[in-house]
Tab-separated table of C-alpha atoms in Angstrom:
chain	number	residue	atom	x	y	z
F	70	MET	CA	-29.865	1.628	2.413
F	71	VAL	CA	-30.017	5.429	2.559
F	72	ASP	CA	-32.303	7.387	0.231
F	73	VAL	CA	-30.091	9.846	-1.653
F	74	THR	CA	-30.920	12.372	-4.307
F	75	GLU	CA	-29.333	12.562	-7.757
F	76	GLU	CA	-27.603	15.792	-6.787
F	77	GLU	CA	-25.890	14.131	-3.771
F	78	MET	CA	-24.581	11.372	-5.990
F	79	ASP	CA	-23.150	13.863	-8.445
F	80	ASN	CA	-21.454	15.995	-5.799
F	81	PRO	CA	-19.704	13.759	-3.255
F	82	THR	CA	-17.763	15.592	-0.547
F	83	PHE	CA	-15.052	14.434	1.819
F	84	LYS	CA	-14.868	15.732	5.392
F	85	ARG	CA	-11.743	16.841	7.135
F	86	ASP	CA	-9.513	14.517	9.223
F	87	THR	CA	-9.801	11.676	6.759
F	88	VAL	CA	-7.266	9.001	5.772
F	89	LEU	CA	-6.499	8.332	2.150
F	90	SER	CA	-4.938	5.117	0.848
F	91	ASP	CA	-1.899	5.437	-1.461
F	92	VAL	CA	-2.972	2.516	-3.688
F	93	HIS	CA	-5.191	4.738	-5.883
F	94	LEU	CA	-2.646	7.587	-5.938
F	95	HIS	CA	-0.201	5.235	-7.703
F	96	CYS	CA	-2.457	4.886	-10.721
F	97	PRO	CA	-3.882	8.375	-11.260
F	98	ASN	CA	-5.045	7.704	-14.870
F	99	LYS	CA	-7.338	4.876	-13.738
F	100	ARG	CA	-11.009	5.664	-13.575
F	101	HIS	CA	-12.677	5.179	-10.233
F	102	LEU	CA	-16.398	4.755	-10.751
F	103	MET	CA	-18.740	5.927	-8.027
F	104	VAL	CA	-21.577	3.453	-7.621
F	105	ARG	CA	-23.449	4.612	-4.521
F	106	LEU	CA	-23.389	6.069	-1.105
F	107	ASN	CA	-23.105	3.658	1.740
F	108	ALA	CA	-25.206	3.558	4.899
F	109	VAL	CA	-23.177	6.352	6.586
F	110	GLY	CA	-23.160	8.582	3.479
F	111	GLN	CA	-19.638	7.802	2.180
F	112	PRO	CA	-19.092	7.632	-1.586
F	113	VAL	CA	-18.404	4.040	-2.722
F	114	PHE	CA	-16.294	3.444	-5.807
F	115	LEU	CA	-15.753	0.403	-8.006
F	116	SER	CA	-12.155	-0.250	-9.156
F	117	TYR	CA	-10.688	-2.914	-11.419
F	118	PHE	CA	-7.377	-4.406	-10.447
F	119	LYS	CA	-5.643	-6.464	-13.124
F	120	LEU	CA	-3.699	-9.599	-12.244
F	121	ILE	CA	-0.387	-9.748	-14.101
F	122	TRP	CA	0.384	-13.472	-14.677
F	123	ASN	CA	3.281	-12.954	-17.102
F	124	THR	CA	5.731	-11.032	-14.977
F	125	GLU	CA	8.341	-10.769	-17.738
F	126	ASP	CA	5.862	-8.850	-19.935
F	127	SER	CA	4.966	-6.765	-16.955
F	128	ALA	CA	8.630	-5.893	-16.350
F	129	SER	CA	9.109	-4.917	-20.046
F	130	GLU	CA	5.928	-2.788	-19.973
F	131	LYS	CA	7.167	-0.986	-16.821
F	132	HIS	CA	10.591	-0.442	-18.450
F	133	GLU	CA	8.996	0.995	-21.604
F	134	ALA	CA	6.710	3.235	-19.596
F	135	THR	CA	9.653	4.449	-17.425
F	136	THR	CA	11.743	5.143	-20.528
F	137	GLU	CA	8.927	7.085	-22.113
F	138	ARG	CA	8.476	9.184	-18.945
F	139	GLU	CA	12.179	9.858	-18.747
F	140	HIS	CA	12.186	10.945	-22.400
F	141	GLN	CA	9.265	13.287	-21.758
F	142	TYR	CA	10.966	14.752	-18.752
F	143	ARG	CA	14.204	15.262	-20.636
F	144	SER	CA	12.312	16.799	-23.595
F	145	GLY	CA	10.444	19.056	-21.212
F	146	ASP	CA	13.615	20.132	-19.467
F	147	GLU	CA	15.351	20.841	-22.783
F	148	LEU	CA	12.264	22.811	-23.954
F	149	CYS	CA	12.303	24.828	-20.774
F	150	ASP	CA	16.037	25.543	-21.105
F	151	LYS	CA	15.578	26.533	-24.698
F	152	ASP	CA	12.753	28.965	-23.911
F	153	ARG	CA	14.729	30.404	-20.997
F	154	ASN	CA	17.729	31.033	-23.312
F	155	ASN	CA	15.473	32.578	-25.988
F	156	LEU	CA	13.829	34.823	-23.443
F	157	LYS	CA	17.201	35.874	-22.084
F	158	LYS	CA	18.551	36.697	-25.545
F	159	GLU	CA	15.337	38.609	-26.395
F	160	ARG	CA	15.710	40.694	-23.253
F	161	GLU	CA	19.443	41.354	-24.007
F	162	LEU	CA	18.568	42.417	-27.588
F	163	ASN	CA	15.868	44.683	-26.389
F	164	SER	CA	18.083	46.301	-23.816
F	165	GLU	CA	20.919	47.120	-26.256
F	166	GLY	CA	21.043	50.669	-27.513
F	167	VAL	CA	18.091	51.875	-25.386
F	168	GLU	CA	18.681	55.093	-23.499
F	169	ALA	CA	17.253	55.623	-20.076
F	170	VAL	CA	14.103	57.802	-20.119
F	171	LEU	CA	13.789	60.354	-17.332
F	172	ASP	CA	10.707	62.360	-16.359
F	173	ASP	CA	10.669	66.106	-15.581
F	174	ASP	CA	11.888	65.489	-12.008
F	175	GLY	CA	14.799	63.361	-13.135
F	176	ASP	CA	13.260	60.048	-12.013
F	177	LEU	CA	13.687	56.991	-14.148
F	178	GLU	CA	10.613	56.339	-16.271
F	179	VAL	CA	10.025	52.656	-16.895
F	180	VAL	CA	8.367	51.820	-20.158
F	181	ARG	CA	6.431	48.548	-19.972
F	182	ARG	CA	5.742	46.732	-23.145
F	183	PRO	CA	2.741	44.371	-23.645
F	184	ARG	CA	3.352	40.783	-22.668
F	185	SER	CA	3.991	38.723	-25.811
F	186	ALA	CA	2.810	35.203	-26.459
F	187	SER	CA	6.360	33.923	-26.133
F	188	ASP	CA	6.571	35.304	-22.579
F	189	LEU	CA	3.336	33.560	-21.613
F	190	GLU	CA	4.467	30.273	-23.121
F	191	ALA	CA	7.803	30.409	-21.359
F	192	GLU	CA	6.179	31.195	-18.012
F	193	ASP	CA	3.711	28.274	-18.539
F	194	LEU	CA	6.644	25.932	-19.232
F	195	LEU	CA	8.259	26.836	-15.899
F	196	ARG	CA	5.131	25.991	-13.903
F	197	ASP	CA	4.479	22.427	-12.697
F	198	ARG	CA	1.228	21.100	-14.250
F	199	VAL	CA	-1.144	19.168	-12.040
F	200	TYR	CA	-3.650	16.717	-13.513
F	201	PRO	CA	-6.268	15.859	-10.877
F	202	VAL	CA	-8.050	12.555	-10.810
F	203	ILE	CA	-11.722	12.907	-11.853
F	204	LEU	CA	-14.019	10.889	-9.641
F	205	MET	CA	-17.046	9.918	-11.715
F	206	LYS	CA	-20.482	8.652	-10.982
F	207	ALA	CA	-20.794	5.321	-12.636
F	208	LYS	CA	-22.925	4.835	-15.698
F	209	GLU	CA	-23.860	1.566	-17.463
F	210	ASP	CA	-21.775	2.312	-20.535
F	211	ALA	CA	-18.783	3.136	-18.361
F	212	PHE	CA	-18.920	-0.361	-16.784
F	213	GLU	CA	-19.264	-1.881	-20.265
F	214	ASP	CA	-16.136	-0.028	-21.394
F	215	GLU	CA	-14.199	-1.301	-18.344
F	216	GLU	CA	-15.279	-4.902	-18.897
F	217	GLN	CA	-14.337	-4.791	-22.555
F	218	GLU	CA	-10.774	-3.733	-21.610
F	219	CYS	CA	-10.156	-6.861	-19.565
F	220	THR	CA	-10.997	-10.563	-19.413
F	221	CYS	CA	-12.872	-12.073	-16.530
F	222	SER	CA	-10.062	-14.349	-15.468
F	223	ASP	CA	-7.478	-11.751	-14.644
F	224	VAL	CA	-9.400	-8.843	-13.067
F	225	VAL	CA	-10.476	-8.322	-9.455
F	226	LYS	CA	-13.405	-5.945	-9.003
F	227	ILE	CA	-13.469	-4.157	-5.636
F	228	GLU	CA	-15.957	-1.734	-4.164
F	229	HIS	CA	-14.285	0.592	-1.704
F	230	THR	CA	-14.191	4.106	-0.367
F	231	MET	CA	-11.493	6.654	-1.254
F	232	ALA	CA	-11.204	8.501	2.026
F	233	THR	CA	-12.480	7.697	5.482
F	234	PRO	CA	-12.083	8.576	9.163
F	235	LEU	CA	-9.468	6.426	10.928
F	236	GLU	CA	-12.110	4.080	12.416
F	237	ASP	CA	-13.333	3.186	8.825
F	238	VAL	CA	-9.957	2.592	7.135
F	239	GLY	CA	-10.966	-1.019	6.500
F	240	LYS	CA	-13.201	0.251	3.708
F	241	GLN	CA	-10.131	1.270	1.696
F	242	VAL	CA	-7.609	-0.837	-0.206
F	243	TRP	CA	-4.074	-0.783	1.252
F	244	ARG	CA	-0.660	-1.768	-0.133
F	245	ALA	CA	0.017	-4.424	2.454
F	246	ALA	CA	-3.110	-6.268	1.289
F	247	PHE	CA	-1.653	-6.256	-2.244
F	248	LEU	CA	1.706	-7.530	-0.899
F	249	LEU	CA	-0.013	-10.457	0.861
F	250	ALA	CA	-2.049	-11.166	-2.264
F	251	ASP	CA	1.168	-11.270	-4.286
F	252	TYR	CA	2.690	-13.816	-1.903
F	253	ILE	CA	-0.462	-15.958	-2.000
F	254	LEU	CA	-0.309	-16.096	-5.794
F	255	PHE	CA	3.459	-16.708	-5.780
F	256	ILE	CA	3.155	-19.821	-3.584
F	257	ARG	CA	-0.474	-20.683	-4.472
F	258	ASP	CA	0.163	-24.427	-4.505
F	259	THR	CA	0.862	-24.203	-0.747
F	260	PHE	CA	-2.678	-23.078	-0.077
F	261	ARG	CA	-4.587	-25.492	-2.279
F	262	CYS	CA	-7.439	-27.198	-0.398
F	263	CYS	CA	-6.635	-25.283	2.819
F	264	SER	CA	-9.129	-23.731	5.256
F	265	VAL	CA	-8.082	-20.114	5.901
F	266	LEU	CA	-9.026	-17.379	8.400
F	267	GLU	CA	-8.405	-13.688	7.660
F	268	LEU	CA	-8.430	-11.236	10.535
F	269	GLY	CA	-9.431	-7.659	9.629
F	270	GLY	CA	-10.408	-8.529	6.078
F	271	GLY	CA	-11.625	-5.027	5.146
F	272	THR	CA	-12.787	-4.891	1.528
F	273	GLY	CA	-11.965	-8.579	1.174
F	274	ILE	CA	-9.399	-8.399	-1.590
F	275	THR	CA	-6.889	-10.654	0.163
F	276	SER	CA	-9.546	-13.268	0.978
F	277	ILE	CA	-10.789	-13.133	-2.560
F	278	ILE	CA	-7.276	-13.801	-3.923
F	279	MET	CA	-6.878	-16.605	-1.365
F	280	GLY	CA	-10.254	-17.961	-2.476
F	281	THR	CA	-8.873	-18.609	-5.951
F	282	VAL	CA	-6.789	-21.486	-4.525
F	283	ALA	CA	-7.985	-22.386	-1.026
F	284	LYS	CA	-10.964	-24.660	-0.280
F	285	ARG	CA	-12.621	-22.278	2.201
F	286	VAL	CA	-11.812	-18.760	3.494
F	287	TYR	CA	-13.433	-17.131	6.561
F	288	CYS	CA	-13.051	-13.335	5.909
F	289	THR	CA	-13.718	-11.552	9.172
F	290	ASP	CA	-14.053	-7.976	10.407
F	291	VAL	CA	-16.463	-5.791	12.389
F	292	GLY	CA	-19.185	-3.366	11.353
F	293	GLU	CA	-22.249	-4.281	9.389
F	294	ASP	CA	-21.649	-1.654	6.689
F	295	LEU	CA	-18.036	-2.878	6.101
F	296	LEU	CA	-19.037	-6.547	6.121
F	297	ALA	CA	-21.846	-5.806	3.617
F	298	MET	CA	-19.233	-4.158	1.287
F	299	CYS	CA	-16.972	-7.119	1.714
F	300	GLU	CA	-19.741	-9.590	0.891
F	301	GLN	CA	-20.608	-7.560	-2.176
F	302	ASN	CA	-16.935	-7.806	-3.338
F	303	VAL	CA	-17.006	-11.595	-2.858
F	304	ALA	CA	-20.088	-11.774	-5.027
F	305	LEU	CA	-18.418	-9.517	-7.729
F	306	ASN	CA	-15.520	-11.952	-7.994
F	307	LYS	CA	-17.266	-15.300	-8.103
F	308	HIS	CA	-15.770	-15.648	-11.624
F	309	LEU	CA	-12.313	-16.113	-10.151
F	310	MET	CA	-13.200	-19.070	-7.972
F	311	GLU	CA	-12.650	-22.587	-9.301
F	312	PRO	CA	-15.709	-24.882	-9.420
F	313	GLY	CA	-16.087	-26.879	-6.208
F	314	ARG	CA	-13.716	-24.690	-4.169
F	315	GLY	CA	-12.988	-21.115	-3.361
F	316	GLU	CA	-15.758	-20.547	-0.855
F	317	VAL	CA	-15.397	-17.213	0.868
F	318	LYS	CA	-17.590	-16.685	3.939
F	319	VAL	CA	-17.882	-13.192	5.415
F	320	LYS	CA	-18.239	-13.290	9.190
F	321	GLU	CA	-18.058	-10.929	12.133
F	322	LEU	CA	-15.028	-11.328	14.479
F	323	ASP	CA	-14.468	-8.666	17.076
F	324	TRP	CA	-10.941	-8.825	18.607
F	325	LEU	CA	-12.219	-7.080	21.729
F	326	LYS	CA	-14.530	-9.993	22.560
F	327	ASP	CA	-13.516	-13.435	23.735
F	328	GLU	CA	-16.224	-15.322	21.859
F	329	PHE	CA	-17.527	-15.668	18.334
F	330	CYS	CA	-20.715	-13.838	17.496
F	331	THR	CA	-23.386	-16.584	17.423
F	332	ASP	CA	-26.505	-14.482	17.711
F	333	PRO	CA	-28.830	-15.804	14.983
F	334	GLU	CA	-30.346	-12.314	14.595
F	335	ALA	CA	-26.954	-10.787	13.656
F	336	PRO	CA	-26.434	-10.846	9.869
F	337	TYR	CA	-22.815	-12.088	9.923
F	338	SER	CA	-22.819	-14.403	12.906
F	339	TRP	CA	-21.276	-17.797	13.137
F	340	SER	CA	-23.131	-21.096	13.280
F	341	ASP	CA	-21.907	-23.847	15.582
F	342	GLU	CA	-21.009	-25.908	12.488
F	343	GLU	CA	-18.829	-23.079	11.125
F	344	ILE	CA	-16.991	-22.625	14.382
F	345	THR	CA	-16.354	-26.383	14.584
F	346	ASP	CA	-15.162	-26.424	10.906
F	347	LEU	CA	-12.766	-23.554	11.656
F	348	HIS	CA	-11.287	-25.270	14.707
F	349	ASP	CA	-11.019	-28.669	12.948
F	350	HIS	CA	-9.642	-27.666	9.587
F	351	CYS	CA	-8.010	-24.174	9.656
F	352	THR	CA	-4.273	-24.286	8.939
F	353	VAL	CA	-3.653	-20.704	7.722
F	354	ILE	CA	-4.388	-17.368	9.376
F	355	MET	CA	-3.596	-14.077	7.714
F	356	ALA	CA	-3.929	-10.285	8.352
F	357	ALA	CA	-2.883	-7.277	6.261
F	358	ASP	CA	-2.324	-3.712	7.340
F	359	VAL	CA	-4.046	-3.902	10.710
F	360	PHE	CA	-1.223	-2.643	12.891
F	361	TYR	CA	-1.849	1.109	13.270
F	362	ASP	CA	-3.247	1.261	16.796
F	363	ASP	CA	-1.574	-0.230	19.906
F	364	ASP	CA	-4.762	-1.335	21.589
F	365	LEU	CA	-6.005	-3.077	18.420
F	366	THR	CA	-2.580	-4.699	17.981
F	367	ASP	CA	-2.791	-6.140	21.505
F	368	ALA	CA	-6.351	-7.243	20.800
F	369	LEU	CA	-5.389	-8.975	17.556
F	370	PHE	CA	-2.509	-10.901	19.189
F	371	ARG	CA	-4.847	-11.995	22.006
F	372	THR	CA	-7.327	-13.213	19.418
F	373	LEU	CA	-4.527	-14.985	17.513
F	374	TYR	CA	-3.326	-16.708	20.684
F	375	ARG	CA	-6.883	-17.814	21.556
F	376	ILE	CA	-7.739	-19.157	18.134
F	377	THR	CA	-4.468	-21.035	17.560
F	378	HIS	CA	-4.891	-22.742	20.981
F	379	ASN	CA	-8.290	-24.014	19.914
F	380	LEU	CA	-7.209	-25.368	16.506
F	381	ARG	CA	-6.858	-29.097	16.086
F	382	ASN	CA	-3.774	-28.669	13.784
F	383	SER	CA	-0.678	-26.578	13.718
F	384	CYS	CA	-1.131	-23.316	11.822
F	385	THR	CA	0.862	-20.861	9.772
F	386	VAL	CA	0.164	-17.142	10.250
F	387	TYR	CA	1.033	-14.426	7.676
F	388	LEU	CA	1.121	-10.749	8.769
F	389	ALA	CA	1.622	-8.030	6.185
F	390	LEU	CA	2.097	-4.421	7.157
F	391	GLU	CA	3.489	-1.038	6.219
F	392	LYS	CA	5.732	0.944	8.440
F	393	ARG	CA	4.327	4.550	8.533
F	394	LEU	CA	6.852	7.076	9.661
F	395	ASN	CA	5.679	10.191	11.495
F	396	PHE	CA	7.387	13.205	13.063
F	397	THR	CA	6.316	13.428	16.737
F	398	LEU	CA	6.840	16.390	19.101
F	399	ARG	CA	7.365	13.969	22.021
F	400	HIS	CA	10.498	12.488	20.370
F	401	MET	CA	11.295	15.504	18.147
F	402	ASP	CA	12.205	12.947	15.516
F	403	VAL	CA	10.710	10.717	12.874
F	404	THR	CA	9.357	7.593	14.550
F	405	CYS	CA	6.980	4.685	13.912
F	406	GLU	CA	5.499	3.935	17.282
F	407	ALA	CA	2.808	1.598	15.959
F	408	TYR	CA	5.445	-0.514	14.213
F	409	SER	CA	7.623	-0.561	17.325
F	410	HIS	CA	4.750	-1.773	19.378
F	411	PHE	CA	3.999	-4.495	16.755
F	412	ARG	CA	7.623	-5.764	16.854
F	413	ASN	CA	7.644	-5.847	20.614
F	414	THR	CA	4.368	-7.790	20.738
F	415	LEU	CA	5.721	-10.167	18.052
F	416	HIS	CA	8.798	-10.703	20.130
F	417	ASP	CA	6.761	-11.466	23.244
F	418	LEU	CA	4.674	-14.040	21.254
F	419	GLU	CA	7.828	-15.830	20.088
F	420	ASN	CA	9.274	-15.953	23.589
F	421	LEU	CA	6.047	-17.042	25.198
F	422	GLN	CA	6.481	-19.980	27.552
F	423	ASP	CA	3.574	-22.241	26.770
F	424	ARG	CA	3.374	-26.017	27.230
F	425	LYS	CA	0.783	-26.404	24.454
F	426	MET	CA	2.052	-24.065	21.708
F	427	LYS	CA	5.289	-22.978	20.299
F	428	TYR	CA	5.488	-19.886	18.036
F	429	THR	CA	8.341	-19.451	15.533
F	430	VAL	CA	8.640	-16.042	13.871
F	431	GLU	CA	10.588	-15.143	10.745
F	432	PRO	CA	10.478	-12.347	8.166
F	433	VAL	CA	9.634	-13.197	4.504
F	434	LYS	CA	11.931	-11.794	1.878
F	435	LEU	CA	10.117	-9.566	-0.581
F	436	ASP	CA	11.885	-10.945	-3.662
F	437	PHE	CA	8.763	-12.740	-5.034
F	438	CYS	CA	6.911	-11.785	-8.173
F	439	GLN	CA	4.477	-8.891	-8.253
F	440	PHE	CA	1.053	-9.844	-9.626
F	441	LEU	CA	-0.804	-6.565	-8.857
F	442	ILE	CA	0.096	-3.039	-9.889
F	443	TYR	CA	1.120	-0.988	-6.807
F	444	GLU	CA	4.261	0.564	-5.360
F	445	ARG	CA	6.161	-2.048	-3.411
F	446	ILE	CA	7.938	0.409	-1.156
F	447	GLU	CA	10.718	-0.489	1.250
F	448	GLN	CA	8.437	0.164	4.289
F	449	LEU	CA	6.352	-2.974	3.432
F	450	GLU	CA	6.988	-6.119	5.456
F	451	LEU	CA	5.721	-9.672	5.583
F	452	TRP	CA	6.092	-11.925	8.650
F	453	LYS	CA	5.528	-15.626	8.916
F	454	ILE	CA	4.538	-17.284	12.227
F	455	VAL	CA	4.407	-21.057	12.696
F	456	ALA	CA	2.048	-21.919	15.553
F	457	GLU	CA	2.993	-25.493	16.384
F	458	GLN	CA	0.931	-27.773	18.546
F	459	LEU	CA	3.078	-29.403	21.204
F	460	THR	CA	0.506	-31.837	22.600
């Protein structure tokens, strides 16, 4: 734990070359409460994500909100048009019957009148207004206010960062994690009493949602600081777990290594009993928004191949991701190279000739209910892989 001053807590700064998740941009009126600085000096925020169980009410609320916004926009446009017309008429009236004033040399002398309040208001109406999000340091009364607004059974509390370097993106909350969480809640009876492994769990939000229905979830990632944040989020959401089930264990799993971390000195290492339990009982593996680097994608599929070969039972794998389009000078076009590499690797896995395992790949239609508030854009995808034991 770093020792920080009160001034540092009140004035968090973000460095250049950082990556910002779109999840928090979608709800700009939501307060993000800063709770601390992590071990590397990044501001950590606490956000509340409400679970929407009644989707019909949710749809009606969205429709009402959309209608209200459209009404405001129309009103604003009409107001702007009205002021433009008034301003135009005022200028026409002022210009009628006015003779040109010339100076001694015969040059046109322009008489400028003081700017009136109506001019200022009209100019202000023509300018787009920006309302920035205020990032606040958390206070005890602020947390009390948040908790009063929601009930314990329908709110997920997540500590996260708002902007990080690329190597620390796991500390943020991403849309694909919400998409996978939606799917888990939509078919939650499928996962009851299951043992589940998440690869690249990040803040742990998907594992926490899975923990509301599954018997045991192994939430894995790398980096002691990230794993500590994930473990804190699991503790914050114990209220969502059903008695006698919903155990979420935070563990280290490095895709670049061929073995589990079993060092007893390491804080998030595996015991022999946990490795045996994973191999004997795991039937579901999941990962969300981890396909942004080709080397890491290759490492994840190698890990996936190795683990599924060691499982006693057949397994279903769920992979959620977001296609991120970028303009590249090499192609002089908008491309998504990370996504293309993912699809090629997925195709190679499906066509793998293996006497022990058979992998069947299919996309999941995104027509299921939405239980979390985020923007389900068309670039989001969910894939299902059935890893079937042949022997």
